[in-house]
Short mmCIF file of C-alpha atoms in Angstrom, two decimals:
data_model
loop_
_atom_site.label_atom_id
_atom_site.label_comp_id
_atom_site.label_asym_id
_atom_site.label_seq_id
_atom_site.Cartn_x
_atom_site.Cartn_y
_atom_site.Cartn_z
CA PRO O 228 130.15 78.58 144.17
CA SER O 229 132.86 80.65 145.89
CA ARG O 230 131.95 83.80 143.88
CA ASN O 231 129.53 86.35 145.29
CA ARG O 232 126.24 86.79 143.43
CA ALA O 233 126.90 90.50 142.94
CA ASP O 234 130.32 89.92 141.39
CA PRO O 235 130.46 90.78 137.67
CA PRO O 236 130.30 87.85 135.25
CA LEU O 237 133.55 86.34 134.14
CA GLY O 238 134.89 88.30 131.21
CA GLY O 239 132.10 90.86 131.68
CA ALA O 240 131.98 94.64 131.69
CA GLY O 241 134.19 94.73 134.76
CA ASP O 242 137.03 92.76 133.09
CA PRO O 243 139.73 95.28 131.98
CA ALA O 244 141.48 92.77 129.72
CA ALA O 245 138.25 92.03 127.89
CA ALA O 246 137.45 95.72 127.53
CA MET O 247 140.93 96.43 126.19
CA ALA O 248 140.70 93.53 123.71
CA ALA O 249 137.30 94.80 122.59
CA SER O 250 138.63 98.34 122.06
CA ASP O 251 141.39 97.09 119.74
CA VAL O 252 138.88 95.76 117.18
CA PRO O 253 138.44 98.21 114.27
CA MET O 254 134.77 99.13 113.86
CA SER O 255 132.67 101.49 111.81
CA PRO O 256 131.03 104.49 113.53
CA GLU O 257 127.65 102.74 113.57
CA LEU O 258 129.12 99.62 115.20
CA GLU O 259 131.02 101.76 117.71
CA GLN O 260 127.79 103.52 118.69
CA VAL O 261 125.92 100.23 119.19
CA ASP O 262 128.88 98.74 121.08
CA GLY O 263 129.05 101.78 123.36
CA GLU O 264 125.35 101.47 124.21
CA ILE O 265 125.79 97.77 124.97
CA GLN O 266 128.77 98.44 127.26
CA ASP O 267 126.76 101.14 129.09
CA ILE O 268 123.98 98.63 129.70
CA PHE O 269 126.49 96.04 130.97
CA ARG O 270 127.86 98.56 133.47
CA ALA O 271 124.33 99.46 134.56
CA LEU O 272 123.54 95.77 135.06
CA HIS O 273 126.70 95.25 137.10
CA ASN O 274 125.90 98.23 139.36
CA GLY O 275 122.22 97.24 139.59
CA PHE O 276 122.99 93.73 140.88
CA GLN O 277 125.36 95.22 143.44
CA LYS O 278 122.55 97.51 144.65
CA ILE O 279 120.19 94.53 145.03
CA ASP O 280 122.57 92.89 147.53
CA LYS O 281 122.55 96.07 149.63
CA MET O 282 118.73 96.23 149.71
CA LYS O 283 116.86 94.60 152.59
CA ASP O 284 113.28 95.16 151.40
CA SER O 285 112.05 92.40 149.06
CA ASN O 286 109.68 94.79 147.27
CA ARG O 287 112.53 97.15 146.40
CA GLN O 288 114.59 94.18 145.28
CA SER O 289 111.76 93.01 143.00
CA LYS O 290 111.38 96.50 141.51
CA GLN O 291 115.13 96.76 140.91
CA LEU O 292 115.10 93.31 139.32
CA GLU O 293 112.30 94.37 136.95
CA GLU O 294 114.33 97.40 135.85
CA LEU O 295 117.37 95.21 135.23
CA THR O 296 115.20 92.79 133.22
CA GLY O 297 114.14 95.69 130.98
CA LYS O 298 117.78 96.62 130.46
CA MET O 299 118.53 93.01 129.50
CA ARG O 300 115.79 93.11 126.85
CA GLU O 301 117.26 96.35 125.48
CA CYS O 302 120.74 94.78 125.48
CA LYS O 303 119.41 91.78 123.55
CA ARG O 304 117.89 94.11 120.96
CA LEU O 305 121.17 96.01 120.62
CA ILE O 306 123.15 92.79 120.16
CA LYS O 307 120.78 91.85 117.32
CA GLU O 308 121.32 95.32 115.83
CA PHE O 309 125.09 94.79 116.19
CA ASP O 310 124.81 91.49 114.32
CA ARG O 311 122.72 93.09 111.56
CA VAL O 312 125.22 95.91 110.99
CA LEU O 313 128.05 93.39 111.11
CA LYS O 314 126.46 91.34 108.33
CA ASP O 315 125.91 94.48 106.24
CA GLU O 316 129.58 95.47 106.57
CA GLU O 317 130.97 91.96 106.25
CA LYS O 318 131.93 92.37 102.59
CA ARG O 319 133.81 95.61 103.27
CA ASN O 320 135.90 94.17 106.12
CA THR O 321 138.77 91.71 105.98
CA SER O 322 138.37 88.15 107.20
CA GLU O 323 140.48 88.89 110.29
CA VAL O 324 138.33 91.89 111.24
CA ASN O 325 135.15 89.88 110.69
CA LYS O 326 136.52 87.13 112.94
CA GLN O 327 137.35 89.62 115.69
CA LEU O 328 133.91 91.24 115.43
CA ASN O 329 132.17 87.85 115.57
CA ASP O 330 134.22 86.93 118.63
CA LYS O 331 133.18 90.21 120.22
CA LYS O 332 129.53 89.45 119.46
CA GLN O 333 129.84 85.99 121.05
CA PHE O 334 131.56 87.59 124.05
CA MET O 335 128.64 90.01 124.50
CA ILE O 336 126.11 87.17 124.17
CA LYS O 337 127.91 85.15 126.88
CA GLU O 338 128.04 88.18 129.14
CA LEU O 339 124.32 88.82 128.70
CA ASN O 340 123.57 85.14 129.40
CA SER O 341 125.56 85.36 132.62
CA TYR O 342 123.45 88.32 133.77
CA VAL O 343 120.30 86.37 132.83
CA THR O 344 121.50 83.52 135.05
CA MET O 345 122.06 85.96 137.90
CA ARG O 346 118.54 87.34 137.43
CA LYS O 347 117.07 83.83 137.71
CA THR O 348 119.05 83.25 140.89
CA TYR O 349 117.73 86.45 142.44
CA GLN O 350 114.17 85.63 141.35
CA SER O 351 114.40 82.22 143.04
CA SER O 352 115.73 83.81 146.21
CA LEU O 353 112.96 86.42 146.30
CA GLY O 354 110.33 83.73 145.65
CA ASN O 355 111.55 81.66 148.59
CA LYS O 356 111.45 84.71 150.88
CA ARG O 357 107.83 85.41 149.88
CA ILE O 358 106.84 81.80 150.54
CA GLU O 359 108.43 81.96 153.99
CA LEU O 360 106.54 85.15 154.80
CA PHE O 361 103.28 83.62 153.58
CA ASP O 362 103.79 80.48 155.66
CA ALA O 363 104.61 82.55 158.75
CA GLY O 364 101.37 84.52 158.32
CA ASN O 365 99.35 81.30 158.02
CA ASP O 366 100.93 79.93 161.20
CA GLN O 367 99.95 83.07 163.08
CA VAL O 368 96.35 82.81 161.85
CA ALA O 369 96.24 79.14 162.87
CA GLU O 370 97.46 79.99 166.37
CA ASP O 371 94.73 82.63 166.71
CA ASN O 372 92.13 80.12 165.61
CA VAL O 373 93.38 77.59 168.19
CA GLN O 374 93.26 80.18 170.95
CA MET O 375 89.71 81.17 169.99
CA ALA O 376 88.58 77.55 169.80
CA SER O 377 90.04 76.76 173.22
CA GLU O 378 87.99 79.55 174.75
CA MET O 379 84.69 78.30 173.25
CA SER O 380 82.34 75.73 174.83
CA ASN O 381 81.21 72.53 173.12
CA GLN O 382 77.87 73.99 172.12
CA GLN O 383 79.52 77.07 170.71
CA LEU O 384 81.89 74.88 168.77
CA ILE O 385 78.97 72.88 167.38
CA ASP O 386 77.08 76.04 166.46
CA SER O 387 80.16 77.50 164.81
CA GLY O 388 80.72 74.27 162.89
CA MET O 389 77.08 74.17 161.77
CA LYS O 390 77.29 77.82 160.70
CA GLN O 391 80.36 77.12 158.64
CA MET O 392 78.68 74.08 157.10
CA ASP O 393 75.64 76.22 156.21
CA GLN O 394 77.91 78.80 154.64
CA THR O 395 79.69 76.05 152.72
CA ASP O 396 76.36 74.60 151.54
CA GLN O 397 75.24 78.04 150.41
CA ALA O 398 78.49 78.52 148.53
CA ILE O 399 78.03 75.11 146.90
CA GLU O 400 74.46 76.00 145.91
CA ARG O 401 75.62 79.27 144.40
CA SER O 402 78.30 77.40 142.51
CA LYS O 403 75.68 74.94 141.24
CA MET O 404 73.49 77.83 140.10
CA VAL O 405 76.41 79.40 138.30
CA VAL O 406 77.23 76.07 136.65
CA ALA O 407 73.57 75.58 135.64
CA GLN O 408 73.43 79.08 134.17
CA THR O 409 76.67 78.46 132.34
CA VAL O 410 75.32 75.19 130.92
CA GLU O 411 72.10 76.93 129.86
CA VAL O 412 74.01 79.73 128.18
CA GLY O 413 76.19 77.15 126.48
CA ALA O 414 73.14 75.25 125.21
CA GLN O 415 71.58 78.47 123.90
CA THR O 416 74.82 79.37 122.22
CA ALA O 417 75.04 75.92 120.62
CA THR O 418 71.43 76.21 119.39
CA THR O 419 72.11 79.66 117.97
CA LEU O 420 75.24 78.41 116.24
CA THR O 421 73.30 75.47 114.76
CA GLN O 422 70.61 77.81 113.44
CA GLN O 423 73.18 80.17 112.01
CA THR O 424 74.96 77.22 110.39
CA ASP O 425 71.72 76.05 108.76
CA GLN O 426 70.99 79.59 107.65
CA MET O 427 74.45 79.88 106.11
CA LYS O 428 73.88 76.60 104.27
CA ARG O 429 70.54 77.86 102.91
CA ILE O 430 72.14 81.12 101.85
CA GLY O 431 74.88 79.13 100.11
CA ASN O 432 72.28 77.04 98.25
CA GLU O 433 70.36 80.17 97.26
CA LEU O 434 73.54 81.77 96.00
CA ASP O 435 74.24 78.68 93.92
CA SER O 436 70.72 78.88 92.47
CA VAL O 437 71.11 82.57 91.70
CA HIS O 438 74.47 81.91 90.08
CA PHE O 439 72.95 79.14 87.93
CA SER O 440 70.02 81.40 86.96
CA LEU O 441 72.36 84.23 86.02
CA LYS O 442 74.46 81.86 83.93
CA LYS O 443 71.33 80.54 82.17
CA ALA O 444 70.04 84.07 81.58
CA SER O 445 73.39 85.10 80.17
CA GLN O 446 73.29 82.19 77.73
CA MET O 447 69.72 83.09 76.71
CA VAL O 448 70.68 86.73 76.17
CA LYS O 449 73.59 85.66 74.01
CA GLU O 450 71.31 83.34 71.99
CA ILE O 451 68.71 86.11 71.54
CA GLY O 452 71.43 88.50 70.48
CA ARG O 453 72.65 86.03 67.85
CA GLN O 454 69.08 85.55 66.59
CA VAL O 455 68.51 89.31 66.43
CA VAL O 456 71.72 89.76 64.47
CA ALA O 457 70.72 86.99 62.04
CA THR O 458 67.24 88.49 61.61
CA ASP O 459 68.72 91.93 60.96
CA LYS O 460 71.01 90.47 58.35
CA CYS O 461 68.09 88.73 56.61
CA ILE O 462 66.01 91.90 56.61
CA MET O 463 68.89 93.92 55.24
CA GLY O 464 69.39 91.29 52.53
CA PHE O 465 65.74 91.41 51.49
CA LEU O 466 65.76 95.21 51.43
CA PHE O 467 68.89 95.15 49.32
CA LEU O 468 67.27 92.72 46.85
CA ILE O 469 64.10 94.85 46.66
CA VAL O 470 66.09 98.01 46.03
CA CYS O 471 68.14 96.23 43.37
CA GLY O 472 64.93 94.95 41.69
CA VAL O 473 63.34 98.38 41.67
CA ILE O 474 66.48 99.92 40.24
CA ALA O 475 66.63 97.21 37.56
CA ILE O 476 62.97 97.78 36.56
CA ILE O 477 63.54 101.53 36.35
CA VAL O 478 66.60 101.05 34.21
CA VAL O 479 64.82 98.59 31.87
CA LYS O 480 61.78 100.88 31.61
CA ILE O 481 63.94 103.81 30.70
CA VAL O 482 65.99 101.87 28.16
CA ASN O 483 63.01 100.07 26.55
CA PRO O 484 59.89 102.18 27.24
CA HIS O 485 57.61 100.20 24.74
CA ASN O 486 58.08 96.89 26.50
CA LYS O 487 54.53 96.00 27.58
CA SER O 488 55.59 93.02 29.65
CA ILE O 489 56.81 95.45 32.29
CA PRO O 490 53.94 97.37 33.93
CA ASP O 491 54.19 101.03 34.56
CA ILE O 492 55.70 101.98 37.83
CA PRO O 493 53.29 104.06 39.94
CA GLY O 494 54.46 107.63 40.23
CA LEU O 495 56.69 107.32 37.15
CA ALA O 496 55.38 109.35 34.12
CA PRO O 497 54.97 107.36 30.88
CA PRO O 498 57.36 108.20 28.05
CA ALA O 499 56.40 110.96 25.67
CA PRO O 500 54.92 109.87 22.20
CA PRO O 501 56.95 110.48 19.02
CA ALA O 502 56.64 113.80 17.22
CA GLN O 503 54.69 112.38 14.18
CA ASN O 504 51.99 110.94 16.43
CA ARG O 505 51.33 114.20 18.12
CA LYS O 506 48.06 115.90 17.31
CA LEU O 507 47.25 119.43 17.78
CA LEU O 508 44.13 119.86 19.79
CA SER O 509 43.21 123.04 17.95
CA VAL O 510 42.86 121.15 14.53
CA ASP O 511 40.16 118.68 15.63
CA PRO O 512 37.25 121.16 15.70
CA PHE O 513 38.01 122.31 12.14
CA ARG O 514 38.06 118.72 10.84
CA MET O 515 34.63 118.17 12.22
CA LEU O 516 33.45 121.27 10.43
#
């Protein structure tokens, strides 16, 4: 309670012993870069809170506080980046170095939390100032209204009261109309949603029917395909038997041409008669003579 609000947090960026202890910790170049950015932000926060105490305008104080809040967010992001790099390099460092780096990270987190606490304190102070200004303005308006009312006669007061009541009634009627329109729009929306729900259900049922029909048609096509394949096999079998029979008849006819039990095949010339049975056509006329 004895510390000033603008004083730097205990062990913060303004603490030389802490800064010296932090500089003794061995770090990689990436960690040093992140640590340097964090320390720059801590110094900016320290100087920013000192500037707020010197400001008299609440609007400027609010603007400065918003800028410091942005820096705190950036500092939080950098501390997370510091922790990520620390975890990546943990296997390459010794246990003592890792302990020192973790202590440094905890130190930075505590320092940032202390600045966050200071920001909340300033926000509360600025909020109270705005409430006081608002209350003072209302008191002034009330005094003006009292002065105006004291200068008015009874009839004027009644007329003014009736006018305000009429205005209030009109505002209530407008509010009722808005509520009625809202209820009507809500009812229409509910009706539309119900219709769309029913339509979606019908579409779902139709899709189920179409899916069932497609499944049935697919089964029928498969059955027809099997039947067509079986029919083709039967036809090919019959054709094969016919061709085999024809070939067998031809072979038998050629091997045994005098077999009368086998009829002549149309288009196939009969076998030639033996040489002793041949007759010369030119001898017949002389025999008749």
